[in-house]
């Protein structure tokens, strides 16, 4: 899987990450670290000063919490007193299906880690139910544990393909590599209320610009085999077909939840079109790119609000205030 989907195939797992894995329950189905604590971002001189973010994909989250509580009880808020079964219910019943512990001190830095079930992970990769974990995997990540199951590997690859199909629907006939990867990286931020009240306004550009080579590596196989697209690698530019049939091709390959919101939009006139008719109607629509963008924003808006509300309880009030303060500080710095 590393050579195909990680964009980190040249990196070996460091002793730091090996030590990180050792403090958690063994043998997750997948585990990865991501964000400004791993990859260089504009405006962050020393990544070790940034929080290290990790996500664990496990078959049985309740059992995982049970084991984690034995060794890392202090990582949890007051919710730990409810026990692993209730923690799992909160994890899967509210927000994006992820349970995060944040602002956890570890080796002279702070970490934030989340856990998600294998089934919900695959569902979000394939259907974009929340675009929460799937959106994080639109960007380069470092895999601590690679997929043991073909279903997981296929789901991660499908998620990347879906991101390209959506981005191409939002872009003009000709565009640059940076335009493409910025469009892809923006998918999981468009509609996120935190981009208005708690995030660096230049966050997406700060992610993409210093990591263009990693984005290129992550998506190269997909772009080389993408229909209706010509990649001029020597100049770092693309040309795509902007015909109705091309739009329909990309719309037809979007995840299920995206297609649902597009279908919903196309039936506002009360004509009760089926999905195929709806996608063809939108492919003919001059406003196609905006319709697609709005569908993505609806997914992100819903999950970002519910997951953030859940975070108040999973982190605890004091940690939530501290974490939000750090985000606001970054936002204010970016608007100066």
PDB file of N, CA, C and O in Angstrom, residues 235-306:
ATOM      1  N   UNK A 235       5.651  21.015 -17.353  1.00  0.00           N
ATOM      2  CA  UNK A 235       5.253  22.376 -16.971  1.00  0.00           C
ATOM      3  C   UNK A 235       4.364  22.410 -15.737  1.00  0.00           C
ATOM      4  O   UNK A 235       4.014  23.487 -15.244  1.00  0.00           O
ATOM      5  N   UNK A 236       3.991  21.241 -15.252  1.00  0.00           N
ATOM      6  CA  UNK A 236       3.143  21.196 -14.060  1.00  0.00           C
ATOM      7  C   UNK A 236       1.747  21.723 -14.304  1.00  0.00           C
ATOM      8  O   UNK A 236       1.144  22.338 -13.419  1.00  0.00           O
ATOM      9  N   UNK A 237       1.216  21.461 -15.497  1.00  0.00           N
ATOM     10  CA  UNK A 237      -0.123  21.961 -15.837  1.00  0.00           C
ATOM     11  C   UNK A 237      -0.987  20.822 -16.366  1.00  0.00           C
ATOM     12  O   UNK A 237      -0.482  19.770 -16.781  1.00  0.00           O
ATOM     13  N   UNK A 238      -2.297  21.068 -16.366  1.00  0.00           N
ATOM     14  CA  UNK A 238      -3.272  20.092 -16.843  1.00  0.00           C
ATOM     15  C   UNK A 238      -4.214  20.743 -17.848  1.00  0.00           C
ATOM     16  O   UNK A 238      -4.460  21.950 -17.812  1.00  0.00           O
ATOM     17  N   UNK A 239      -4.768  19.885 -18.699  1.00  0.00           N
ATOM     18  CA  UNK A 239      -5.863  20.287 -19.571  1.00  0.00           C
ATOM     19  C   UNK A 239      -6.913  19.184 -19.506  1.00  0.00           C
ATOM     20  O   UNK A 239      -6.596  18.000 -19.616  1.00  0.00           O
ATOM     21  N   UNK A 240      -8.170  19.578 -19.286  1.00  0.00           N
ATOM     22  CA  UNK A 240      -9.246  18.598 -19.217  1.00  0.00           C
ATOM     23  C   UNK A 240     -10.350  18.956 -20.201  1.00  0.00           C
ATOM     24  O   UNK A 240     -10.504  20.109 -20.614  1.00  0.00           O
ATOM     25  N   UNK A 241     -11.111  17.967 -20.566  1.00  0.00           N
ATOM     26  CA  UNK A 241     -12.275  18.179 -21.412  1.00  0.00           C
ATOM     27  C   UNK A 241     -13.390  18.762 -20.559  1.00  0.00           C
ATOM     28  O   UNK A 241     -13.612  18.347 -19.421  1.00  0.00           O
ATOM     29  N   UNK A 242     -14.100  19.741 -21.096  1.00  0.00           N
ATOM     30  CA  UNK A 242     -15.207  20.350 -20.350  1.00  0.00           C
ATOM     31  C   UNK A 242     -16.544  20.128 -21.048  1.00  0.00           C
ATOM     32  O   UNK A 242     -17.432  20.972 -21.027  1.00  0.00           O
ATOM     33  N   UNK A 243     -16.680  18.934 -21.637  1.00  0.00           N
ATOM     34  CA  UNK A 243     -17.933  18.589 -22.301  1.00  0.00           C
ATOM     35  C   UNK A 243     -18.937  18.037 -21.292  1.00  0.00           C
ATOM     36  O   UNK A 243     -18.581  17.649 -20.182  1.00  0.00           O
ATOM     37  N   UNK A 244     -20.179  17.975 -21.700  1.00  0.00           N
ATOM     38  CA  UNK A 244     -21.233  17.437 -20.841  1.00  0.00           C
ATOM     39  C   UNK A 244     -20.938  15.980 -20.486  1.00  0.00           C
ATOM     40  O   UNK A 244     -21.134  15.554 -19.340  1.00  0.00           O
ATOM     41  N   UNK A 245     -20.470  15.211 -21.457  1.00  0.00           N
ATOM     42  CA  UNK A 245     -20.177  13.797 -21.192  1.00  0.00           C
ATOM     43  C   UNK A 245     -19.060  13.642 -20.162  1.00  0.00           C
ATOM     44  O   UNK A 245     -19.070  12.716 -19.343  1.00  0.00           O
ATOM     45  N   UNK A 246     -18.085  14.563 -20.173  1.00  0.00           N
ATOM     46  CA  UNK A 246     -17.010  14.549 -19.196  1.00  0.00           C
ATOM     47  C   UNK A 246     -17.554  14.867 -17.802  1.00  0.00           C
ATOM     48  O   UNK A 246     -17.222  14.190 -16.828  1.00  0.00           O
ATOM     49  N   UNK A 247     -18.378  15.906 -17.716  1.00  0.00           N
ATOM     50  CA  UNK A 247     -18.992  16.246 -16.425  1.00  0.00           C
ATOM     51  C   UNK A 247     -19.810  15.070 -15.882  1.00  0.00           C
ATOM     52  O   UNK A 247     -19.741  14.751 -14.689  1.00  0.00           O
ATOM     53  N   UNK A 248     -20.566  14.440 -16.758  1.00  0.00           N
ATOM     54  CA  UNK A 248     -21.407  13.320 -16.321  1.00  0.00           C
ATOM     55  C   UNK A 248     -20.540  12.163 -15.829  1.00  0.00           C
ATOM     56  O   UNK A 248     -20.870  11.507 -14.837  1.00  0.00           O
ATOM     57  N   UNK A 249     -19.422  11.932 -16.510  1.00  0.00           N
ATOM     58  CA  UNK A 249     -18.490  10.877 -16.098  1.00  0.00           C
ATOM     59  C   UNK A 249     -18.023  11.108 -14.662  1.00  0.00           C
ATOM     60  O   UNK A 249     -18.054  10.180 -13.831  1.00  0.00           O
ATOM     61  N   UNK A 250     -17.590  12.325 -14.362  1.00  0.00           N
ATOM     62  CA  UNK A 250     -17.104  12.624 -13.012  1.00  0.00           C
ATOM     63  C   UNK A 250     -18.234  12.582 -11.990  1.00  0.00           C
ATOM     64  O   UNK A 250     -18.068  12.048 -10.887  1.00  0.00           O
ATOM     65  N   UNK A 251     -19.396  13.123 -12.345  1.00  0.00           N
ATOM     66  CA  UNK A 251     -20.541  13.109 -11.425  1.00  0.00           C
ATOM     67  C   UNK A 251     -20.955  11.681 -11.087  1.00  0.00           C
ATOM     68  O   UNK A 251     -21.311  11.372  -9.945  1.00  0.00           O
ATOM     69  N   UNK A 252     -20.897  10.821 -12.074  1.00  0.00           N
ATOM     70  CA  UNK A 252     -21.317   9.434 -11.891  1.00  0.00           C
ATOM     71  C   UNK A 252     -20.377   8.659 -10.969  1.00  0.00           C
ATOM     72  O   UNK A 252     -20.754   7.625 -10.419  1.00  0.00           O
ATOM     73  N   UNK A 253     -19.152   9.169 -10.790  1.00  0.00           N
ATOM     74  CA  UNK A 253     -18.157   8.482  -9.962  1.00  0.00           C
ATOM     75  C   UNK A 253     -17.951   9.168  -8.603  1.00  0.00           C
ATOM     76  O   UNK A 253     -17.055   8.777  -7.851  1.00  0.00           O
ATOM     77  N   UNK A 254     -18.779  10.143  -8.282  1.00  0.00           N
ATOM     78  CA  UNK A 254     -18.705  10.767  -6.965  1.00  0.00           C
ATOM     79  C   UNK A 254     -19.281   9.825  -5.904  1.00  0.00           C
ATOM     80  O   UNK A 254     -20.111   8.966  -6.207  1.00  0.00           O
ATOM     81  N   UNK A 255     -18.883   9.983  -4.658  1.00  0.00           N
ATOM     82  CA  UNK A 255     -19.419   9.148  -3.579  1.00  0.00           C
ATOM     83  C   UNK A 255     -20.929   9.319  -3.403  1.00  0.00           C
ATOM     84  O   UNK A 255     -21.504  10.339  -3.793  1.00  0.00           O
ATOM     85  N   UNK A 256     -21.531   8.339  -2.787  1.00  0.00           N
ATOM     86  CA  UNK A 256     -22.989   8.257  -2.665  1.00  0.00           C
ATOM     87  C   UNK A 256     -23.607   9.479  -1.987  1.00  0.00           C
ATOM     88  O   UNK A 256     -24.650   9.981  -2.434  1.00  0.00           O
ATOM     89  N   UNK A 257     -22.996   9.963  -0.914  1.00  0.00           N
ATOM     90  CA  UNK A 257     -23.585  11.097  -0.193  1.00  0.00           C
ATOM     91  C   UNK A 257     -23.524  12.361  -1.032  1.00  0.00           C
ATOM     92  O   UNK A 257     -24.454  13.188  -0.998  1.00  0.00           O
ATOM     93  N   UNK A 258     -22.454  12.553  -1.780  1.00  0.00           N
ATOM     94  CA  UNK A 258     -22.384  13.677  -2.718  1.00  0.00           C
ATOM     95  C   UNK A 258     -23.500  13.586  -3.736  1.00  0.00           C
ATOM     96  O   UNK A 258     -24.191  14.587  -4.019  1.00  0.00           O
ATOM     97  N   UNK A 259     -23.697  12.409  -4.300  1.00  0.00           N
ATOM     98  CA  UNK A 259     -24.740  12.239  -5.310  1.00  0.00           C
ATOM     99  C   UNK A 259     -26.128  12.485  -4.730  1.00  0.00           C
ATOM    100  O   UNK A 259     -27.007  13.023  -5.413  1.00  0.00           O
ATOM    101  N   UNK A 260     -26.325  12.109  -3.466  1.00  0.00           N
ATOM    102  CA  UNK A 260     -27.628  12.347  -2.828  1.00  0.00           C
ATOM    103  C   UNK A 260     -27.940  13.841  -2.782  1.00  0.00           C
ATOM    104  O   UNK A 260     -29.059  14.263  -3.138  1.00  0.00           O
ATOM    105  N   UNK A 261     -26.966  14.643  -2.351  1.00  0.00           N
ATOM    106  CA  UNK A 261     -27.221  16.091  -2.261  1.00  0.00           C
ATOM    107  C   UNK A 261     -27.380  16.729  -3.640  1.00  0.00           C
ATOM    108  O   UNK A 261     -28.133  17.696  -3.798  1.00  0.00           O
ATOM    109  N   UNK A 262     -26.678  16.192  -4.630  1.00  0.00           N
ATOM    110  CA  UNK A 262     -26.857  16.686  -6.001  1.00  0.00           C
ATOM    111  C   UNK A 262     -28.246  16.318  -6.505  1.00  0.00           C
ATOM    112  O   UNK A 262     -28.940  17.135  -7.128  1.00  0.00           O
ATOM    113  N   UNK A 263     -28.672  15.079  -6.241  1.00  0.00           N
ATOM    114  CA  UNK A 263     -30.036  14.643  -6.606  1.00  0.00           C
ATOM    115  C   UNK A 263     -31.072  15.523  -5.920  1.00  0.00           C
ATOM    116  O   UNK A 263     -32.054  15.949  -6.551  1.00  0.00           O
ATOM    117  N   UNK A 264     -30.874  15.826  -4.652  1.00  0.00           N
ATOM    118  CA  UNK A 264     -31.795  16.666  -3.896  1.00  0.00           C
ATOM    119  C   UNK A 264     -31.905  18.049  -4.529  1.00  0.00           C
ATOM    120  O   UNK A 264     -33.010  18.594  -4.677  1.00  0.00           O
ATOM    121  N   UNK A 265     -30.771  18.603  -4.923  1.00  0.00           N
ATOM    122  CA  UNK A 265     -30.783  19.929  -5.557  1.00  0.00           C
ATOM    123  C   UNK A 265     -31.536  19.911  -6.885  1.00  0.00           C
ATOM    124  O   UNK A 265     -32.331  20.820  -7.168  1.00  0.00           O
ATOM    125  N   UNK A 266     -31.296  18.878  -7.691  1.00  0.00           N
ATOM    126  CA  UNK A 266     -31.893  18.844  -9.032  1.00  0.00           C
ATOM    127  C   UNK A 266     -33.400  18.632  -8.989  1.00  0.00           C
ATOM    128  O   UNK A 266     -34.096  18.887  -9.976  1.00  0.00           O
ATOM    129  N   UNK A 267     -33.919  18.165  -7.855  1.00  0.00           N
ATOM    130  CA  UNK A 267     -35.355  17.918  -7.740  1.00  0.00           C
ATOM    131  C   UNK A 267     -36.101  19.004  -6.972  1.00  0.00           C
ATOM    132  O   UNK A 267     -37.255  18.814  -6.571  1.00  0.00           O
ATOM    133  N   UNK A 268     -35.439  20.135  -6.781  1.00  0.00           N
ATOM    134  CA  UNK A 268     -36.104  21.254  -6.116  1.00  0.00           C
ATOM    135  C   UNK A 268     -37.305  21.768  -6.913  1.00  0.00           C
ATOM    136  O   UNK A 268     -38.218  22.379  -6.353  1.00  0.00           O
ATOM    137  N   UNK A 269     -37.278  21.497  -8.220  1.00  0.00           N
ATOM    138  CA  UNK A 269     -38.393  21.962  -9.055  1.00  0.00           C
ATOM    139  C   UNK A 269     -39.590  21.024  -9.012  1.00  0.00           C
ATOM    140  O   UNK A 269     -40.594  21.244  -9.689  1.00  0.00           O
ATOM    141  N   UNK A 270     -39.474  19.934  -8.232  1.00  0.00           N
ATOM    142  CA  UNK A 270     -40.602  19.028  -8.057  1.00  0.00           C
ATOM    143  C   UNK A 270     -40.810  18.021  -9.169  1.00  0.00           C
ATOM    144  O   UNK A 270     -41.866  17.380  -9.228  1.00  0.00           O
ATOM    145  N   UNK A 271     -39.812  17.811 -10.014  1.00  0.00           N
ATOM    146  CA  UNK A 271     -39.981  16.897 -11.151  1.00  0.00           C
ATOM    147  C   UNK A 271     -39.681  15.432 -10.818  1.00  0.00           C
ATOM    148  O   UNK A 271     -39.914  14.558 -11.629  1.00  0.00           O
ATOM    149  N   UNK A 272     -39.144  15.152  -9.663  1.00  0.00           N
ATOM    150  CA  UNK A 272     -38.913  13.780  -9.189  1.00  0.00           C
ATOM    151  C   UNK A 272     -38.049  12.954 -10.151  1.00  0.00           C
ATOM    152  O   UNK A 272     -38.405  11.841 -10.539  1.00  0.00           O
ATOM    153  N   UNK A 273     -36.901  13.513 -10.526  1.00  0.00           N
ATOM    154  CA  UNK A 273     -35.957  12.784 -11.376  1.00  0.00           C
ATOM    155  C   UNK A 273     -35.278  11.670 -10.580  1.00  0.00           C
ATOM    156  O   UNK A 273     -35.070  11.796  -9.375  1.00  0.00           O
ATOM    157  N   UNK A 274     -34.918  10.586 -11.258  1.00  0.00           N
ATOM    158  CA  UNK A 274     -34.104   9.579 -10.596  1.00  0.00           C
ATOM    159  C   UNK A 274     -32.651  10.048 -10.611  1.00  0.00           C
ATOM    160  O   UNK A 274     -32.333  11.124 -11.151  1.00  0.00           O
ATOM    161  N   UNK A 275     -31.740   9.258 -10.029  1.00  0.00           N
ATOM    162  CA  UNK A 275     -30.355   9.699  -9.888  1.00  0.00           C
ATOM    163  C   UNK A 275     -29.698   9.925 -11.242  1.00  0.00           C
ATOM    164  O   UNK A 275     -29.022  10.947 -11.455  1.00  0.00           O
ATOM    165  N   UNK A 276     -29.888   9.004 -12.172  1.00  0.00           N
ATOM    166  CA  UNK A 276     -29.264   9.143 -13.484  1.00  0.00           C
ATOM    167  C   UNK A 276     -29.724  10.411 -14.188  1.00  0.00           C
ATOM    168  O   UNK A 276     -28.918  11.165 -14.748  1.00  0.00           O
ATOM    169  N   UNK A 277     -31.026  10.669 -14.134  1.00  0.00           N
ATOM    170  CA  UNK A 277     -31.566  11.886 -14.753  1.00  0.00           C
ATOM    171  C   UNK A 277     -31.044  13.125 -14.052  1.00  0.00           C
ATOM    172  O   UNK A 277     -30.752  14.147 -14.702  1.00  0.00           O
ATOM    173  N   UNK A 278     -30.914  13.064 -12.734  1.00  0.00           N
ATOM    174  CA  UNK A 278     -30.429  14.209 -11.967  1.00  0.00           C
ATOM    175  C   UNK A 278     -28.986  14.539 -12.318  1.00  0.00           C
ATOM    176  O   UNK A 278     -28.634  15.712 -12.529  1.00  0.00           O
ATOM    177  N   UNK A 279     -28.145  13.518 -12.396  1.00  0.00           N
ATOM    178  CA  UNK A 279     -26.746  13.753 -12.723  1.00  0.00           C
ATOM    179  C   UNK A 279     -26.593  14.300 -14.139  1.00  0.00           C
ATOM    180  O   UNK A 279     -25.768  15.191 -14.380  1.00  0.00           O
ATOM    181  N   UNK A 280     -27.399  13.797 -15.068  1.00  0.00           N
ATOM    182  CA  UNK A 280     -27.336  14.319 -16.434  1.00  0.00           C
ATOM    183  C   UNK A 280     -27.819  15.766 -16.485  1.00  0.00           C
ATOM    184  O   UNK A 280     -27.254  16.610 -17.201  1.00  0.00           O
ATOM    185  N   UNK A 281     -28.848  16.071 -15.708  1.00  0.00           N
ATOM    186  CA  UNK A 281     -29.358  17.439 -15.656  1.00  0.00           C
ATOM    187  C   UNK A 281     -28.292  18.393 -15.133  1.00  0.00           C
ATOM    188  O   UNK A 281     -28.091  19.485 -15.689  1.00  0.00           O
ATOM    189  N   UNK A 282     -27.593  17.991 -14.082  1.00  0.00           N
ATOM    190  CA  UNK A 282     -26.550  18.841 -13.507  1.00  0.00           C
ATOM    191  C   UNK A 282     -25.362  18.948 -14.464  1.00  0.00           C
ATOM    192  O   UNK A 282     -24.734  20.007 -14.560  1.00  0.00           O
ATOM    193  N   UNK A 283     -25.061  17.877 -15.194  1.00  0.00           N
ATOM    194  CA  UNK A 283     -23.969  17.920 -16.173  1.00  0.00           C
ATOM    195  C   UNK A 283     -24.229  18.959 -17.252  1.00  0.00           C
ATOM    196  O   UNK A 283     -23.285  19.554 -17.799  1.00  0.00           O
ATOM    197  N   UNK A 284     -25.501  19.201 -17.552  1.00  0.00           N
ATOM    198  CA  UNK A 284     -25.875  20.213 -18.539  1.00  0.00           C
ATOM    199  C   UNK A 284     -25.977  21.615 -17.933  1.00  0.00           C
ATOM    200  O   UNK A 284     -26.071  22.604 -18.671  1.00  0.00           O
ATOM    201  N   UNK A 285     -25.983  21.678 -16.619  1.00  0.00           N
ATOM    202  CA  UNK A 285     -26.220  22.946 -15.930  1.00  0.00           C
ATOM    203  C   UNK A 285     -24.979  23.821 -15.948  1.00  0.00           C
ATOM    204  O   UNK A 285     -23.877  23.371 -15.609  1.00  0.00           O
ATOM    205  N   UNK A 286     -25.161  25.082 -16.320  1.00  0.00           N
ATOM    206  CA  UNK A 286     -24.050  26.041 -16.347  1.00  0.00           C
ATOM    207  C   UNK A 286     -23.441  26.197 -14.957  1.00  0.00           C
ATOM    208  O   UNK A 286     -22.258  26.508 -14.802  1.00  0.00           O
ATOM    209  N   UNK A 287     -24.239  25.952 -13.935  1.00  0.00           N
ATOM    210  CA  UNK A 287     -23.811  26.130 -12.549  1.00  0.00           C
ATOM    211  C   UNK A 287     -23.329  24.816 -11.923  1.00  0.00           C
ATOM    212  O   UNK A 287     -23.307  24.689 -10.694  1.00  0.00           O
ATOM    213  N   UNK A 288     -22.918  23.870 -12.744  1.00  0.00           N
ATOM    214  CA  UNK A 288     -22.538  22.530 -12.270  1.00  0.00           C
ATOM    215  C   UNK A 288     -21.511  22.574 -11.148  1.00  0.00           C
ATOM    216  O   UNK A 288     -21.671  21.906 -10.121  1.00  0.00           O
ATOM    217  N   UNK A 289     -20.447  23.352 -11.311  1.00  0.00           N
ATOM    218  CA  UNK A 289     -19.386  23.366 -10.308  1.00  0.00           C
ATOM    219  C   UNK A 289     -19.882  23.871  -8.960  1.00  0.00           C
ATOM    220  O   UNK A 289     -19.494  23.344  -7.909  1.00  0.00           O
ATOM    221  N   UNK A 290     -20.763  24.869  -8.971  1.00  0.00           N
ATOM    222  CA  UNK A 290     -21.303  25.389  -7.715  1.00  0.00           C
ATOM    223  C   UNK A 290     -22.222  24.375  -7.039  1.00  0.00           C
ATOM    224  O   UNK A 290     -22.253  24.275  -5.806  1.00  0.00           O
ATOM    225  N   UNK A 291     -22.978  23.634  -7.832  1.00  0.00           N
ATOM    226  CA  UNK A 291     -23.864  22.602  -7.273  1.00  0.00           C
ATOM    227  C   UNK A 291     -23.037  21.525  -6.579  1.00  0.00           C
ATOM    228  O   UNK A 291     -23.364  21.078  -5.474  1.00  0.00           O
ATOM    229  N   UNK A 292     -21.936  21.117  -7.227  1.00  0.00           N
ATOM    230  CA  UNK A 292     -21.054  20.111  -6.648  1.00  0.00           C
ATOM    231  C   UNK A 292     -20.399  20.650  -5.372  1.00  0.00           C
ATOM    232  O   UNK A 292     -20.338  19.962  -4.347  1.00  0.00           O
ATOM    233  N   UNK A 293     -19.918  21.893  -5.435  1.00  0.00           N
ATOM    234  CA  UNK A 293     -19.267  22.490  -4.262  1.00  0.00           C
ATOM    235  C   UNK A 293     -20.230  22.572  -3.082  1.00  0.00           C
ATOM    236  O   UNK A 293     -19.853  22.275  -1.935  1.00  0.00           O
ATOM    237  N   UNK A 294     -21.467  22.949  -3.339  1.00  0.00           N
ATOM    238  CA  UNK A 294     -22.464  23.063  -2.273  1.00  0.00           C
ATOM    239  C   UNK A 294     -22.780  21.707  -1.645  1.00  0.00           C
ATOM    240  O   UNK A 294     -23.020  21.616  -0.434  1.00  0.00           O
ATOM    241  N   UNK A 295     -22.778  20.655  -2.456  1.00  0.00           N
ATOM    242  CA  UNK A 295     -23.018  19.307  -1.922  1.00  0.00           C
ATOM    243  C   UNK A 295     -21.926  18.936  -0.930  1.00  0.00           C
ATOM    244  O   UNK A 295     -22.203  18.407   0.162  1.00  0.00           O
ATOM    245  N   UNK A 296     -20.671  19.218  -1.288  1.00  0.00           N
ATOM    246  CA  UNK A 296     -19.574  18.933  -0.377  1.00  0.00           C
ATOM    247  C   UNK A 296     -19.659  19.765   0.888  1.00  0.00           C
ATOM    248  O   UNK A 296     -19.402  19.265   1.995  1.00  0.00           O
ATOM    249  N   UNK A 297     -20.034  21.022   0.753  1.00  0.00           N
ATOM    250  CA  UNK A 297     -20.135  21.906   1.920  1.00  0.00           C
ATOM    251  C   UNK A 297     -21.194  21.424   2.899  1.00  0.00           C
ATOM    252  O   UNK A 297     -21.020  21.537   4.114  1.00  0.00           O
ATOM    253  N   UNK A 298     -22.279  20.869   2.399  1.00  0.00           N
ATOM    254  CA  UNK A 298     -23.345  20.373   3.279  1.00  0.00           C
ATOM    255  C   UNK A 298     -22.845  19.218   4.146  1.00  0.00           C
ATOM    256  O   UNK A 298     -23.157  19.137   5.331  1.00  0.00           O
ATOM    257  N   UNK A 299     -22.074  18.320   3.529  1.00  0.00           N
ATOM    258  CA  UNK A 299     -21.525  17.191   4.291  1.00  0.00           C
ATOM    259  C   UNK A 299     -20.594  17.691   5.383  1.00  0.00           C
ATOM    260  O   UNK A 299     -20.701  17.303   6.548  1.00  0.00           O
ATOM    261  N   UNK A 300     -19.661  18.577   4.999  1.00  0.00           N
ATOM    262  CA  UNK A 300     -18.647  19.054   5.933  1.00  0.00           C
ATOM    263  C   UNK A 300     -19.271  19.886   7.049  1.00  0.00           C
ATOM    264  O   UNK A 300     -18.895  19.760   8.221  1.00  0.00           O
ATOM    265  N   UNK A 301     -20.226  20.733   6.701  1.00  0.00           N
ATOM    266  CA  UNK A 301     -20.856  21.608   7.709  1.00  0.00           C
ATOM    267  C   UNK A 301     -21.509  20.778   8.814  1.00  0.00           C
ATOM    268  O   UNK A 301     -21.334  21.044  10.009  1.00  0.00           O
ATOM    269  N   UNK A 302     -22.260  19.764   8.404  1.00  0.00           N
ATOM    270  CA  UNK A 302     -22.966  18.939   9.393  1.00  0.00           C
ATOM    271  C   UNK A 302     -21.991  18.217  10.310  1.00  0.00           C
ATOM    272  O   UNK A 302     -22.119  18.250  11.540  1.00  0.00           O
ATOM    273  N   UNK A 303     -20.994  17.555   9.732  1.00  0.00           N
ATOM    274  CA  UNK A 303     -20.084  16.754  10.556  1.00  0.00           C
ATOM    275  C   UNK A 303     -19.163  17.628  11.394  1.00  0.00           C
ATOM    276  O   UNK A 303     -18.808  17.258  12.529  1.00  0.00           O
ATOM    277  N   UNK A 304     -18.760  18.790  10.885  1.00  0.00           N
ATOM    278  CA  UNK A 304     -17.855  19.650  11.658  1.00  0.00           C
ATOM    279  C   UNK A 304     -18.546  20.208  12.890  1.00  0.00           C
ATOM    280  O   UNK A 304     -17.926  20.329  13.959  1.00  0.00           O
ATOM    281  N   UNK A 305     -19.826  20.524  12.775  1.00  0.00           N
ATOM    282  CA  UNK A 305     -20.564  21.052  13.922  1.00  0.00           C
ATOM    283  C   UNK A 305     -20.785  19.966  14.964  1.00  0.00           C
ATOM    284  O   UNK A 305     -20.493  20.151  16.153  1.00  0.00           O
ATOM    285  N   UNK A 306     -21.277  18.812  14.536  1.00  0.00           N
ATOM    286  CA  UNK A 306     -21.586  17.751  15.509  1.00  0.00           C
ATOM    287  C   UNK A 306     -20.325  17.182  16.151  1.00  0.00           C
ATOM    288  O   UNK A 306     -20.307  16.888  17.348  1.00  0.00           O
TER     289      UNK A 306
END
